[in-house]
Coordinates of C-alpha atoms in Angstrom, one line a residue:
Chain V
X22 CA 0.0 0.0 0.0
X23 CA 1.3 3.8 -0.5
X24 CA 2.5 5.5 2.1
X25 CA 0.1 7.1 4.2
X26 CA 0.6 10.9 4.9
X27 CA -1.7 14.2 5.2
X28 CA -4.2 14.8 2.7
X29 CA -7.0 17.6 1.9
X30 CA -9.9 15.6 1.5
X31 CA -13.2 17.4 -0.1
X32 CA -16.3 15.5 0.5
X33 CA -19.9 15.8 -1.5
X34 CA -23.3 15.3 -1.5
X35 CA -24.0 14.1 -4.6
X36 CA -21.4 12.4 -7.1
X37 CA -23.2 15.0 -9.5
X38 CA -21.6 17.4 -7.3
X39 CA -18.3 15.6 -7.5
X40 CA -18.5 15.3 -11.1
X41 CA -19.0 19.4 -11.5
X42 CA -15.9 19.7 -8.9
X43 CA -13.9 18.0 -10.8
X44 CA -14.7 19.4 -14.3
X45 CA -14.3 23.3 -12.9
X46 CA -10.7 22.1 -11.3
X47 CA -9.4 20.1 -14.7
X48 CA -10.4 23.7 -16.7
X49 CA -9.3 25.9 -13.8
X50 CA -5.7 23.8 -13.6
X51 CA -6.8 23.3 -9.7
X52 CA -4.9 20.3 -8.7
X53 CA -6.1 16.8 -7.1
X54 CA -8.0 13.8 -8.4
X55 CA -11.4 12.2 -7.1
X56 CA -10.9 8.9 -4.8
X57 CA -13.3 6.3 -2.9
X58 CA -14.1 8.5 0.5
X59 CA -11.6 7.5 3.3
X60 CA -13.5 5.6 5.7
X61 CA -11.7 8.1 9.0
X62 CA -14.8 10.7 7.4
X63 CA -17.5 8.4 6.8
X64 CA -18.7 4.9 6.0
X65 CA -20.5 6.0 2.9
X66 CA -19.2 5.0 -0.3
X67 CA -19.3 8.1 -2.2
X68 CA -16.7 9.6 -4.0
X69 CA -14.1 13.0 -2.6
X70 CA -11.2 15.2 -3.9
X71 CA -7.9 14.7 -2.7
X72 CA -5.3 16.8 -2.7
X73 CA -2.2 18.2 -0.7
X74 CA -3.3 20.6 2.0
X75 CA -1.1 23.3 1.0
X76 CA -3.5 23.9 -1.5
X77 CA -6.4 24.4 0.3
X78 CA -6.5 28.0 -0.4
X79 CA -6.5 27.9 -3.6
X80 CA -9.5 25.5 -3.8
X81 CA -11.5 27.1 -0.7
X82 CA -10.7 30.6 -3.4
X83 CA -12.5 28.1 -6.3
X84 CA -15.4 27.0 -3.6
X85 CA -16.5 30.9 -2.9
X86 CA -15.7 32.4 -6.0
X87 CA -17.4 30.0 -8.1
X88 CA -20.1 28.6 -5.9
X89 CA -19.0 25.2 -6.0
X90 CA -21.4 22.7 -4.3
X91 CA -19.3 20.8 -1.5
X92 CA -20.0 18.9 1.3
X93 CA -17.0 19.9 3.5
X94 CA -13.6 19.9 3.8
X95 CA -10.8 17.4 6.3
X96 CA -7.9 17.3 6.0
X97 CA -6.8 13.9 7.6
X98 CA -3.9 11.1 7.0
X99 CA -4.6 9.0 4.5
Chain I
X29 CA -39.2 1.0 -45.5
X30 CA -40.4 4.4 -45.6
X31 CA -40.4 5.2 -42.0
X32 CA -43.3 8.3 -41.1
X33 CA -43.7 7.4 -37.3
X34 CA -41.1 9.0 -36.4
X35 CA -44.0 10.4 -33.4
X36 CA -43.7 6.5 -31.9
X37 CA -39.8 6.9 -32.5
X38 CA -37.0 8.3 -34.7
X39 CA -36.1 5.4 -37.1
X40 CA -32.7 6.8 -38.0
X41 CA -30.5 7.9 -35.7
X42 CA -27.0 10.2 -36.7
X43 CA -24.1 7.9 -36.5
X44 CA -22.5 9.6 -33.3
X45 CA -25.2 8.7 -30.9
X46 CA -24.8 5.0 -32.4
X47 CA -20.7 5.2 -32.0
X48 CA -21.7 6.9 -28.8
X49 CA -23.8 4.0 -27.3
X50 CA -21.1 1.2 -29.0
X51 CA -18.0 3.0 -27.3
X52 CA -20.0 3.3 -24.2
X53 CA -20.8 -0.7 -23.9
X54 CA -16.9 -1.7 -25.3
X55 CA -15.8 0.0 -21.8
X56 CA -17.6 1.9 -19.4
X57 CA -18.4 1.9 -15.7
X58 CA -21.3 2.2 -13.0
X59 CA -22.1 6.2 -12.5
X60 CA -21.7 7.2 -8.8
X61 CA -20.6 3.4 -8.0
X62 CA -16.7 4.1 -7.2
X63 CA -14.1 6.5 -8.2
X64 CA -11.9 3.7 -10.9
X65 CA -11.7 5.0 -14.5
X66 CA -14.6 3.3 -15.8
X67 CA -16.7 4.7 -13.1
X68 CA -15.4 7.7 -13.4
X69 CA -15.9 7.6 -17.3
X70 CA -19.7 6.9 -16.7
X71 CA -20.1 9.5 -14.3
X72 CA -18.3 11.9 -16.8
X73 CA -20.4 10.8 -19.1
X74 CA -23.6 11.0 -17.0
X75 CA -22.6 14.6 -15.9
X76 CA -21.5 15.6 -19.5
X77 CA -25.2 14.8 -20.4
X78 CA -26.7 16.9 -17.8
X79 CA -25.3 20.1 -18.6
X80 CA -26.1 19.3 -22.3
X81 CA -29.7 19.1 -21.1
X82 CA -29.6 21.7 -18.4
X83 CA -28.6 24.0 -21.7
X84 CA -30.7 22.8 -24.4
X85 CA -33.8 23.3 -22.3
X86 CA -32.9 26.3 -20.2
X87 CA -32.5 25.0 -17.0
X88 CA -29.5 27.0 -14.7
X89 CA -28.3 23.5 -12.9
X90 CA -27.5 20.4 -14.1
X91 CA -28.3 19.1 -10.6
X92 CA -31.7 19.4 -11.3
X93 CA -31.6 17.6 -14.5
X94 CA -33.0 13.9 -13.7
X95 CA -32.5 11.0 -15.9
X96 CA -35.3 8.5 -16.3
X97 CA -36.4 5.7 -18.6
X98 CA -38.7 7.8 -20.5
X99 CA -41.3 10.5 -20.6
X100 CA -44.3 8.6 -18.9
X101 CA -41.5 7.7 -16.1
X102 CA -40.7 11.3 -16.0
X103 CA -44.5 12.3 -15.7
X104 CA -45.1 9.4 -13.0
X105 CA -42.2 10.6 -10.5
X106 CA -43.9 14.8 -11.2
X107 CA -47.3 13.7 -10.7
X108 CA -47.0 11.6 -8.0
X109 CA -44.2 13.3 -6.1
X110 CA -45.7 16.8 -6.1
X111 CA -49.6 16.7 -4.6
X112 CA -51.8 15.6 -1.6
X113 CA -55.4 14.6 -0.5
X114 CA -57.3 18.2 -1.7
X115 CA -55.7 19.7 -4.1
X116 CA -56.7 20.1 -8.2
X117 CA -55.2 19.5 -10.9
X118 CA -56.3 21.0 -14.4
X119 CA -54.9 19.7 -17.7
X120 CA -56.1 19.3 -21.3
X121 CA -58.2 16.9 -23.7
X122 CA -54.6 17.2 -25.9
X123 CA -53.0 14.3 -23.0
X124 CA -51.6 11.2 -23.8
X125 CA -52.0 8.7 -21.0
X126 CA -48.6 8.9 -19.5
X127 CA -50.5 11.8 -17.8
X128 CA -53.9 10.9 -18.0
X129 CA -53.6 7.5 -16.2
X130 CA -51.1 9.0 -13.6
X131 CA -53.5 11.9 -13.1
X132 CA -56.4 9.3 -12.5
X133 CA -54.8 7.3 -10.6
X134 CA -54.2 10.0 -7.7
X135 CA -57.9 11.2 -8.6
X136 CA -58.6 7.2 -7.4
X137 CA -56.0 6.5 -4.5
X138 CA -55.7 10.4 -2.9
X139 CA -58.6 12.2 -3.5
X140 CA -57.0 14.7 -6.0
X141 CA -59.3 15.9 -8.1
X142 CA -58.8 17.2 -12.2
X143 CA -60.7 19.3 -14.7
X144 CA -59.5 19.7 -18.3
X145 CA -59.4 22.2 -20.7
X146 CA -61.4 20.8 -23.5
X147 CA -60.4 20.8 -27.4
X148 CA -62.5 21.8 -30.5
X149 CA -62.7 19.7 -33.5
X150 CA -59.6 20.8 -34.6
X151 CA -58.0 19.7 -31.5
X152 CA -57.5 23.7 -29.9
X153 CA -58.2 24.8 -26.7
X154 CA -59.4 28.1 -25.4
X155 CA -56.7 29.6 -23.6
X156 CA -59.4 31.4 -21.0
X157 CA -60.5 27.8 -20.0
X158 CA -57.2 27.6 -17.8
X159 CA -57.9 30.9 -15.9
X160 CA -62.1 29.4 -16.0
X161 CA -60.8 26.5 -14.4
X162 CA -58.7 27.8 -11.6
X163 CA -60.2 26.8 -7.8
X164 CA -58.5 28.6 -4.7
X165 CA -57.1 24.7 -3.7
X166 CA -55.6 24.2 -7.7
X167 CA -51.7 23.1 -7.4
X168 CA -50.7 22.9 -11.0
X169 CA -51.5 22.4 -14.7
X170 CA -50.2 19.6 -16.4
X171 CA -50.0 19.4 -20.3
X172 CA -48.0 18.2 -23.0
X173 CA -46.4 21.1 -25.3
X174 CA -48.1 19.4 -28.9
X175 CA -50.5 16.9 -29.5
X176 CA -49.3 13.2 -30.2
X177 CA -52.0 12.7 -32.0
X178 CA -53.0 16.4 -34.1
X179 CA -49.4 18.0 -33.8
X180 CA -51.5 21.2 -32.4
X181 CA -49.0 22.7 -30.1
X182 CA -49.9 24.7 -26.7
X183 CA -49.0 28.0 -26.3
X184 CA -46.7 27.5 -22.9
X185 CA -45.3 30.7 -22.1
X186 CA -49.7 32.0 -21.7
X187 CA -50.0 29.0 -19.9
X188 CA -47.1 29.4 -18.0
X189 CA -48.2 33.8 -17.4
X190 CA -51.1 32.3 -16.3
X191 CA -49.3 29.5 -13.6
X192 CA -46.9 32.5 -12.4
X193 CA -50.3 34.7 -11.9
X194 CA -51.7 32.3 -9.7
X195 CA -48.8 30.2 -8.1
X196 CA -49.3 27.0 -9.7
X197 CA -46.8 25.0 -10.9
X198 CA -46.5 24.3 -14.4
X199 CA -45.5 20.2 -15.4
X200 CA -44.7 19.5 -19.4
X201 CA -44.7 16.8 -21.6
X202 CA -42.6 17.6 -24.1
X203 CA -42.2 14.0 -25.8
X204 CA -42.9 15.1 -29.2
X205 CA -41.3 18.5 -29.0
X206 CA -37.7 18.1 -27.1
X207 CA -35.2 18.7 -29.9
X208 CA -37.4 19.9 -32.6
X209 CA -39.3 22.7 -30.7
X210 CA -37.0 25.5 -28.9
X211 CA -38.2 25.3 -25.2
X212 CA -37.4 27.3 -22.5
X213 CA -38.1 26.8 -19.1
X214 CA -37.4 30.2 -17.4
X215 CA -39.2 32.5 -20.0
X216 CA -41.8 29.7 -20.7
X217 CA -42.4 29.8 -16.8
X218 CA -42.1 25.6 -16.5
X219 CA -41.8 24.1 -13.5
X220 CA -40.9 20.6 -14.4
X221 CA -40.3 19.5 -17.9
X222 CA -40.2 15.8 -19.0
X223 CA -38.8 14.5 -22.1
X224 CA -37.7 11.5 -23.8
X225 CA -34.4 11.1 -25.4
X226 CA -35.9 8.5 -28.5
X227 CA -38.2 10.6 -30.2
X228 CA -37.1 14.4 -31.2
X229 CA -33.3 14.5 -29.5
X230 CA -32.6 11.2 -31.6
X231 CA -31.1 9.2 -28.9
X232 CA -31.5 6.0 -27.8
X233 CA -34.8 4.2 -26.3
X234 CA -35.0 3.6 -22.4
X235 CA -33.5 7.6 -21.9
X236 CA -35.6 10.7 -21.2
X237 CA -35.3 12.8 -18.3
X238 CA -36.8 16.2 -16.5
X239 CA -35.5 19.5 -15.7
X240 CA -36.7 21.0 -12.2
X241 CA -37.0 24.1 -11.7
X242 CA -35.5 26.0 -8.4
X243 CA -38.0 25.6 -5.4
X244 CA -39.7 23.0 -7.1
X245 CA -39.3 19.9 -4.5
X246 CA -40.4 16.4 -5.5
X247 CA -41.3 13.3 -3.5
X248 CA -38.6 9.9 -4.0
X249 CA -40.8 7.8 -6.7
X250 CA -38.3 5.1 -5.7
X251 CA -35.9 5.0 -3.2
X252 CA -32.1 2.2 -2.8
X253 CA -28.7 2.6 -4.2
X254 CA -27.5 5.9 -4.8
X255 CA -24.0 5.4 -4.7
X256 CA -23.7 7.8 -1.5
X257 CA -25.2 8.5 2.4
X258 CA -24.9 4.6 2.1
X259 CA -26.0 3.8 5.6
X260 CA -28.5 6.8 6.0
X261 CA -32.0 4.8 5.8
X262 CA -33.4 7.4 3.9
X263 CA -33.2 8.6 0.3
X264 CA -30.3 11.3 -0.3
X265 CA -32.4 14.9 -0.2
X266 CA -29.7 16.5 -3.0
X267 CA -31.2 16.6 -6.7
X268 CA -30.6 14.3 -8.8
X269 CA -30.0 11.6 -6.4
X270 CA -32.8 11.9 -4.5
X271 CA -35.1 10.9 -8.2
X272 CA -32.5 8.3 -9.4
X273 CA -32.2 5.4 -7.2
X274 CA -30.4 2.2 -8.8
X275 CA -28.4 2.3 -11.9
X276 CA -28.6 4.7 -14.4
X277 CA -28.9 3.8 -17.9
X278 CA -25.5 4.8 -19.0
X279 CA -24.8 3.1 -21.9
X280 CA -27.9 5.2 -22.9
X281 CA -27.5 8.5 -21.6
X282 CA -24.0 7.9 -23.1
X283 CA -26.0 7.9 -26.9
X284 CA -28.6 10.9 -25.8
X285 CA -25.5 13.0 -24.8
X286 CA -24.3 12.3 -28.6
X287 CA -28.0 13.1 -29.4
X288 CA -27.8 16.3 -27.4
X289 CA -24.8 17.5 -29.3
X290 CA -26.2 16.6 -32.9
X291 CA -29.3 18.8 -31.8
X292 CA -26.8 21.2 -30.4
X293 CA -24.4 21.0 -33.6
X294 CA -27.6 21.2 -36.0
X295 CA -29.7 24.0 -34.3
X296 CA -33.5 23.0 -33.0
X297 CA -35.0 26.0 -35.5
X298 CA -33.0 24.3 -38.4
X299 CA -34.7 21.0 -37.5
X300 CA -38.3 22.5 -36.6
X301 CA -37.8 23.9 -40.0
X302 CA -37.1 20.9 -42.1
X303 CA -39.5 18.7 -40.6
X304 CA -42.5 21.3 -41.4
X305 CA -41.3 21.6 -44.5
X306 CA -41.6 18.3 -45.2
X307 CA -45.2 18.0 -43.3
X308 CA -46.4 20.5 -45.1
X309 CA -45.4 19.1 -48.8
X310 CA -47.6 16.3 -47.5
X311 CA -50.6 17.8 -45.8
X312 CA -50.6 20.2 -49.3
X313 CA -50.7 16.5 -51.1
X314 CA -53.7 15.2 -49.0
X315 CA -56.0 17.6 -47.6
X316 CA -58.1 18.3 -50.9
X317 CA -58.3 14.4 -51.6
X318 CA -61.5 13.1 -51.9
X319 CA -62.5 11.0 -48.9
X320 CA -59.6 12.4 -47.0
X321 CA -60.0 13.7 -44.0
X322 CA -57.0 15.7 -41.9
X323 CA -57.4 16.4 -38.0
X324 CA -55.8 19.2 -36.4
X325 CA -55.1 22.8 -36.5
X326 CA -52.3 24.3 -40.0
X327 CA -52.7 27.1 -39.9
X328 CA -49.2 28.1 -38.0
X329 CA -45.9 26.1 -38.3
X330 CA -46.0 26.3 -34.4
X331 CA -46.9 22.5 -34.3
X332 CA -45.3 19.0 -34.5
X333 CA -44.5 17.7 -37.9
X334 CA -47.8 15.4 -37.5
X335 CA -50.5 14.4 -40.0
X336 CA -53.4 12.7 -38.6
X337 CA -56.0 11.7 -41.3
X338 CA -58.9 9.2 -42.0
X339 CA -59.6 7.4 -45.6
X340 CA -63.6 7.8 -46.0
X341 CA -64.9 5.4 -43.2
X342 CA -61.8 2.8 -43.7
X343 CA -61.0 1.6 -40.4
X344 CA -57.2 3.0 -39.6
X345 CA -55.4 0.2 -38.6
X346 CA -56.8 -1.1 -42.2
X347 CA -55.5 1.8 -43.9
X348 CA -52.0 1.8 -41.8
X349 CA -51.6 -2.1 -42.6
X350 CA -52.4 -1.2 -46.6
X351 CA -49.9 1.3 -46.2
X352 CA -47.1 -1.1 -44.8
X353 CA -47.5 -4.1 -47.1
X354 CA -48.6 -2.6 -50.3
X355 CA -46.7 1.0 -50.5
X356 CA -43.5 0.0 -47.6
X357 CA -44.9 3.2 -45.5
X358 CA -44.7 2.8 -41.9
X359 CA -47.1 4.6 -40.0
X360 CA -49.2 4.4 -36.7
X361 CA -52.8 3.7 -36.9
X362 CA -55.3 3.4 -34.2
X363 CA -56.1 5.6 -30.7
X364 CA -52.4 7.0 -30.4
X365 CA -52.9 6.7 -26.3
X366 CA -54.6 9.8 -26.7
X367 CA -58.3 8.7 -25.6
X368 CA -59.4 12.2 -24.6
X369 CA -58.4 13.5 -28.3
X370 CA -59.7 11.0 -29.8
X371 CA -62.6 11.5 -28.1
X372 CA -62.9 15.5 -29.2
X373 CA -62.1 14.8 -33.0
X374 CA -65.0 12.1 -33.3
X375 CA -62.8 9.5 -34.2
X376 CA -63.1 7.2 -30.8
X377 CA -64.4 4.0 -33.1
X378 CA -62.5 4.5 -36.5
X379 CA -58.6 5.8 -34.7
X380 CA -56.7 7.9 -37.3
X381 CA -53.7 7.2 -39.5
X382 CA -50.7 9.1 -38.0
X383 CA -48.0 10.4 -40.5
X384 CA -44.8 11.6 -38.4
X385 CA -42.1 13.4 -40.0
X386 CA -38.1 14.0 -38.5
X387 CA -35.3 15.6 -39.9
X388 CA -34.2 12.2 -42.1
X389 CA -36.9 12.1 -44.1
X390 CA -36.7 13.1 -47.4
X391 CA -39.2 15.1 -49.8
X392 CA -39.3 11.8 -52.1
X393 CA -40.5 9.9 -49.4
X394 CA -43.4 12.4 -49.1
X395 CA -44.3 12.6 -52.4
X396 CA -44.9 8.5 -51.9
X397 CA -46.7 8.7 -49.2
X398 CA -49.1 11.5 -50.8
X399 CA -49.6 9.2 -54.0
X400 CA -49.9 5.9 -51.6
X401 CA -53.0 8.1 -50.1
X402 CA -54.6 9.3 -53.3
X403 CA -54.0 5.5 -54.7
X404 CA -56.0 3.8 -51.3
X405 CA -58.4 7.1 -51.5
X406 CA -59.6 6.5 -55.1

């Protein structure tokens, strides 16, 4: 398995949600990818974003500016 | 074959929503069922197709575009998730059954009761019925934006004036006009639009959908997998989830996304165009042939490409079966699902033939089918 270390994890509501994160990130350059939600948040089985905390500002900036629909954000080892 | 029932469905499809559909079954996923690349490709795909459909139809957020097997699906989940014990419902003699039977059924099981705005002969309405009709406990008027059976289209931006005026909500069936009729929810006031993805949009059969509009909140039709909230024991709240329980059909939506970007890439006017043109080369042809009779309202191209017509007192699934094995011209013959229509025009025991046009056709085609009547006429 990969090492585990600190992540940003960005949780939704919907994966229609999701799917618009991720489309607004890929055309904004924003980085991370989508993953399986880490079970430490919640025994669901949707879908988050997860990228490196140092740069959560630059996503929370996409979240307001943009009115992204999230769920919230953790930023946990994983 | 020469296919005019294109009403039932579009025979011919454009090649992308085929090469859509193939690529989608050669290697795709379950939407919202993991986060590996084919699940990810489906939801991609699934989400691609509701912004298409969020912009076709004028609807600001692809949340609240919900995929469903079809129109009549789209109708039940409205028209069942929207009303209670008391309140009334008006709607319109024009009415297939996927909202007549839904709209009896809650007449039978929760005391909701209905009124319709009746059509003339020709198969119009008077627009003051609606505003007649209106009872302080009315919730909504539900109505299809043409005629399956005349092609007579209702005027929805007055109907939906007269929905703002009072605070009712405003449901559409737009199974014969999505695609091929420019609709717009916000200036045409709809509340929730339903549409099929096999008829006007060209996609494949088993995808339609609705658009909701903002502060319009529907009732789960169905509730169980959604992919997320997996141990909450209740249905997700968040459009589209909380409407589209168990797998979607992706191969599907993956061909009606294709079909949205044909309609996208060939403009609906260019379309609505064509396929009047090619109605009314045939309605020109017929309507001054002895023993001909045409249903339905021409004078204004603001109407479904849809000829409806009777051979003197010929039965019509007769005339529809002379038409397939003799002439190779496939129409639809009979009562259309469209009892209360029927029922206006006078034609409840002999049905009506039902020419259909779509963009694919050709004038040629036409011309035979004008001769084919004349020939079965004389």
């Amino acid at each position: 398995m990969r090492e585990k270390k600190l992540r940003l994890i960005i949780t939704f509501h919907t994966t229609t949600d999701a799917m618009a994160f991720e489309k607004h990130c890929l055309a904004a350059g924003l980085p991370g990818r989508l993953i399986p939600v880490p079970t430490s948040i919640t025994a669901g089985c949707g879908m988050s974003w997860m990228a490196d905390p140092a740069d959560r500002a630059a996503l929370e900036d996409a979240i307001q500016k943009d009115a992204l629909k999230v769920d919230a954000l953790y930023e946990v080892v994983h | 074959m020469i296919y005019l029932d294109n009403a039932a469905t579009t025979y011919h499809k454009p090649q992308q929503v085929i090469d859509a559909v193939v690529s989608a079954m050669q290697g795709m996923g379950n939407s919202s069922r993991g986060s590996h690349s084919g699940a990810l490709k489906a939801a991609r795909t699934v989400y691609d197709a509701r912004c298409k459909a969020a912009a076709l139809f004028g609807c600001d957020d692809p949340s609240r575009v919900v995929f469903t097997a079809n129109s009549t699906e789209a109708l039940n989940i409205a028209i069942s998730g929207l009303f209670a014990a008391g309140d009334h419902i008006i709607s319109t003699d024009l009415e297939h059954n996927s909202v007549l039977r839904p709209l009896y059924r809650l007449q039978a099981e929760q005391g909701v009761s209905l009124d319709f705005v009746r059509a003339d002969k020709q198969g119009c309405v008077d627009y003051a019925d609606f505003e007649r009709l209106i009872r302080p406990e009315t919730k909504a008027i539900v109505c299809n934006h043409a005629s399956n059976l005349t092609g007579n289209m209702l005027d929805l931006a007055r109907i939906g004036a007269v929905c703002k005026a009072h605070g009712l909500l405003l449901i559409v069936d737009a199974s014969q006009t999505a695609g091929c009729v420019p609709i717009d929810m916000k200036s045409m006031g709809i509340s929730v639009l339903c549409f099929t993805g096999h008829k006007g949009l060209y996609g494949p059969q088993g995808t339609g959908g609705m658009c909701i509009a903002e502060g319009v909140e529907i009732r789960p039709f169905k509730v169980g997998g959604s992919g997320v909230q997996s141990f909450s024991k209740t249905q997700p709240v968040q459009y589209p989830t909380r409407l589209e329980a168990g797998t979607l059909n992706g191969h599907g939506i993956a061909g009606l996304s294709a079909a949205f970007d044909f309609i996208a890439e060939t403009g609906v006017e260019t379309i609505h165009a064509k396929e009047i043109a090619l109605m009314r080369r045939f309605y020109e042809g017929v309507k001054d042939v002895d023993g001909v009779t045409v249903y339905g309202d021409f004078s204004t191209d603001a109407r479904a490409a849809i000829v409806a017509l009777n051979i003197k007192d010929y039965e019509s699934g007769e005339v529809s079966d002379e038409l397939s094995e003799t002439y190779g011209i496939a129409t639809r013959p009979g009562a259309h699902c469209a009892p209360r229509m029927h029922e206006a025009l006078g034609t409840v025991e002999q049905g009506a033939v039902r020419f259909s046009f779509s963009y694919f056709n050709r004038s040629d085609e036409v011309d035979a089918a004008v001769a084919a009547v004349k020939e079965i006429a004389e």
